[in-house]
mmCIF file of C-alpha atoms in Angstrom:
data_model
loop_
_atom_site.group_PDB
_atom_site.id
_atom_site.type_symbol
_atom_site.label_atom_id
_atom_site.label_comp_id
_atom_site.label_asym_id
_atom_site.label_seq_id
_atom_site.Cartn_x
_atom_site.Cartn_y
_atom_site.Cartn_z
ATOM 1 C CA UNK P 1 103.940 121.013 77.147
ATOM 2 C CA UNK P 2 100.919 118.881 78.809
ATOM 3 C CA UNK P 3 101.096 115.267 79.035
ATOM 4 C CA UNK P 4 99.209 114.228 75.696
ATOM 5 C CA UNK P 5 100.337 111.007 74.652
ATOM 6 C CA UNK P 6 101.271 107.145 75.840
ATOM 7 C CA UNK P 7 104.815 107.979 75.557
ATOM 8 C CA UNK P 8 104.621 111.435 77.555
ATOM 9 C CA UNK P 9 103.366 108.904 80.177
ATOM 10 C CA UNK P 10 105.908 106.250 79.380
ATOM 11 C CA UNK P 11 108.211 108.873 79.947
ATOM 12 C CA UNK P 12 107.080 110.422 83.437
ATOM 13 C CA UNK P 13 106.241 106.895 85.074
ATOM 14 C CA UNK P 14 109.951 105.666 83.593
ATOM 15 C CA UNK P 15 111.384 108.771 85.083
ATOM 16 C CA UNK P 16 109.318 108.577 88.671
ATOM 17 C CA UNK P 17 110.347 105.037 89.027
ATOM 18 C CA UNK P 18 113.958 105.500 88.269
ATOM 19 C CA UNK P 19 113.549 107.910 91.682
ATOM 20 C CA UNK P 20 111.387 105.536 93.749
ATOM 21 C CA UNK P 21 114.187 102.886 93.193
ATOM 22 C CA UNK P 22 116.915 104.962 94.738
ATOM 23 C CA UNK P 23 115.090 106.934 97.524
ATOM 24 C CA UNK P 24 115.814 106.045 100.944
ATOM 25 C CA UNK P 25 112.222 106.170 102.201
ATOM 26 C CA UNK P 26 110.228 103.851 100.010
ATOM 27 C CA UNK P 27 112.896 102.524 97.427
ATOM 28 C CA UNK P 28 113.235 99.661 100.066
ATOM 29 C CA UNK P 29 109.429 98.731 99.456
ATOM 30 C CA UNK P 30 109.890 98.044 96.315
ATOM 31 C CA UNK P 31 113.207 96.711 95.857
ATOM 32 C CA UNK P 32 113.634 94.544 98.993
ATOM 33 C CA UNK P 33 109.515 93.903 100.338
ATOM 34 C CA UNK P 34 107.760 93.386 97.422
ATOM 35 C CA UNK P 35 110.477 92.809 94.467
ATOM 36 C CA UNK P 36 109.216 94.522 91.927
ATOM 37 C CA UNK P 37 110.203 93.217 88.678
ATOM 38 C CA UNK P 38 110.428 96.680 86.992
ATOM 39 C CA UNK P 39 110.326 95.302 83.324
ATOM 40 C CA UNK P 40 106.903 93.832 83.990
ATOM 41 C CA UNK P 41 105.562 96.604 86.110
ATOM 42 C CA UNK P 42 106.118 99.467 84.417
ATOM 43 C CA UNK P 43 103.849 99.143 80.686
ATOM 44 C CA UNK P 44 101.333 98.225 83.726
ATOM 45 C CA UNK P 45 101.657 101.266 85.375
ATOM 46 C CA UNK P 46 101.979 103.242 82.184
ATOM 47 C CA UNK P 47 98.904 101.735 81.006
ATOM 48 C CA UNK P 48 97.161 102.793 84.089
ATOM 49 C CA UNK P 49 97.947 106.327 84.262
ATOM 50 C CA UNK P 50 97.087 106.182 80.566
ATOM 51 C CA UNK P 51 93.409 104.905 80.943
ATOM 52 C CA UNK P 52 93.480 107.669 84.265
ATOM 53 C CA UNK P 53 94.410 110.568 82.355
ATOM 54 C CA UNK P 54 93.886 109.797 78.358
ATOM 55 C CA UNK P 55 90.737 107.563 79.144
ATOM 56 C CA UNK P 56 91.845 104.710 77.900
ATOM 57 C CA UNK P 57 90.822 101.612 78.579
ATOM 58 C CA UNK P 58 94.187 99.510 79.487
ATOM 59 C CA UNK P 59 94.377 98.835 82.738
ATOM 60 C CA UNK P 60 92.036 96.752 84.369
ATOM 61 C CA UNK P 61 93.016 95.440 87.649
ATOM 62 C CA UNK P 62 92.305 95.848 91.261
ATOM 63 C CA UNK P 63 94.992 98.858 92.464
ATOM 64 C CA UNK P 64 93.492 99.379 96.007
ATOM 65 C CA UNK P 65 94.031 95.320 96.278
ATOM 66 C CA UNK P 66 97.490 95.190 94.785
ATOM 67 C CA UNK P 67 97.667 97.641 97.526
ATOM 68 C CA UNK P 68 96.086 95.932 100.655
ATOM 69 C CA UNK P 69 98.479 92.767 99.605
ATOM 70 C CA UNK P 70 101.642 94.720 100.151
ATOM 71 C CA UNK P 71 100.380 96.405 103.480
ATOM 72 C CA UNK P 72 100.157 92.856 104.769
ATOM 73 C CA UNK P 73 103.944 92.637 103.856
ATOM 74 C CA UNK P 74 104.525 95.941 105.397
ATOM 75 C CA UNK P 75 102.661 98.616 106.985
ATOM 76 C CA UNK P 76 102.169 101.530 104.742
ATOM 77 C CA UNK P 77 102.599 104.488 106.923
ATOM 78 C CA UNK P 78 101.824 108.211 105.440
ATOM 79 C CA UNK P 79 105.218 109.137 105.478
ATOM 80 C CA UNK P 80 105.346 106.825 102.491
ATOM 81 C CA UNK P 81 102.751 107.998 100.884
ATOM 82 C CA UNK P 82 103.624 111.546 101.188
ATOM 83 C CA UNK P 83 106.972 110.235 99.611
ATOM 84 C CA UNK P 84 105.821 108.768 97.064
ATOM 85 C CA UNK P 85 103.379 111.885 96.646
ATOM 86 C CA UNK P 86 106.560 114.649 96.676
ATOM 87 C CA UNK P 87 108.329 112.126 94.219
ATOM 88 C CA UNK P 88 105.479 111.894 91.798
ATOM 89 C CA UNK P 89 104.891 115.409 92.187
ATOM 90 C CA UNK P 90 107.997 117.122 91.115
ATOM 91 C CA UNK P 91 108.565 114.361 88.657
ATOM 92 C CA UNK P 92 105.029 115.825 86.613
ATOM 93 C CA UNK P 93 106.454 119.460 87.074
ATOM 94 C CA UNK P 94 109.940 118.580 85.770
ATOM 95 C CA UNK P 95 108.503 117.359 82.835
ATOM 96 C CA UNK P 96 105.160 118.809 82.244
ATOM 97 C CA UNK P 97 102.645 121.873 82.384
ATOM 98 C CA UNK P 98 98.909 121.692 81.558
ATOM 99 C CA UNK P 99 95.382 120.708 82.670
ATOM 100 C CA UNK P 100 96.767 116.971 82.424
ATOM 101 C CA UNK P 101 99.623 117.000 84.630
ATOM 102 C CA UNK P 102 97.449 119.434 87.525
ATOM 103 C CA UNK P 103 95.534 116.269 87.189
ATOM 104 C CA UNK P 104 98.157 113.457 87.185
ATOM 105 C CA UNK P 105 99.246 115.312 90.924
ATOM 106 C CA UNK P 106 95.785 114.975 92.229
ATOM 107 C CA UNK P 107 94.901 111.398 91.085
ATOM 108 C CA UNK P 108 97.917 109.291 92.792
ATOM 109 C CA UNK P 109 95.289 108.982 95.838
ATOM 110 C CA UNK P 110 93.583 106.734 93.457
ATOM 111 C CA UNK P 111 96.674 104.869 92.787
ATOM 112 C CA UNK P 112 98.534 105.165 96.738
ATOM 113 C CA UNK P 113 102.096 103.566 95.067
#
């Protein structure tokens, strides 16, 4: 099944997060750097990966300077990236199959975290 709906979304970025908070290479970013208040962040990043893949127009903020702001708070290397990448990644394939999800694992670039 191919990612097709808001809550297909709701469900991968849910799922991917629930990773990211636990994994010893960038869980720390969020949880201890930059604090992430997950009930507040995640309909945001659901509604971004919505208006990426489902072009829908929800999101509407700056993700490259959301970015640069937590860089100053600590240096994003690649092997967080990558990370973040192989998390994403085999979240989409546990879940998903299609012309959608091949996209969702080429467009986190856009997003970096």
């Amino acid at each position: 099944m191919d990612i097709s709906s808001r809550q297909d979304i709701e469900v991968l970025i849910t799922r991917f997060y629930d990773k990211v908070k636990q994994d010893p290479v960038i869980g720390f970013i969020f949880n201890d750097i930059i604090k992430v208040d997950w009930e507040g962040h995640l309909p945001i990043m659901i509604d971004f990966w919505e208006t990426l893949l489902l072009n829908e127009t929800k999101y509407s903020r700056n993700a490259m300077g959301l970015h640069f702001d937590i860089n100053r708070k600590i240096k994003l290397e690649e092997k967080h990236f990558n990370r973040w990448m192989e998390l994403f990644t085999a979240t989409v394939d546990e879940l998903y199959q299609g012309a959608i999800a091949d996209t969702a694992k080429k467009e986190p670039g856009l997003s970096l975290m």
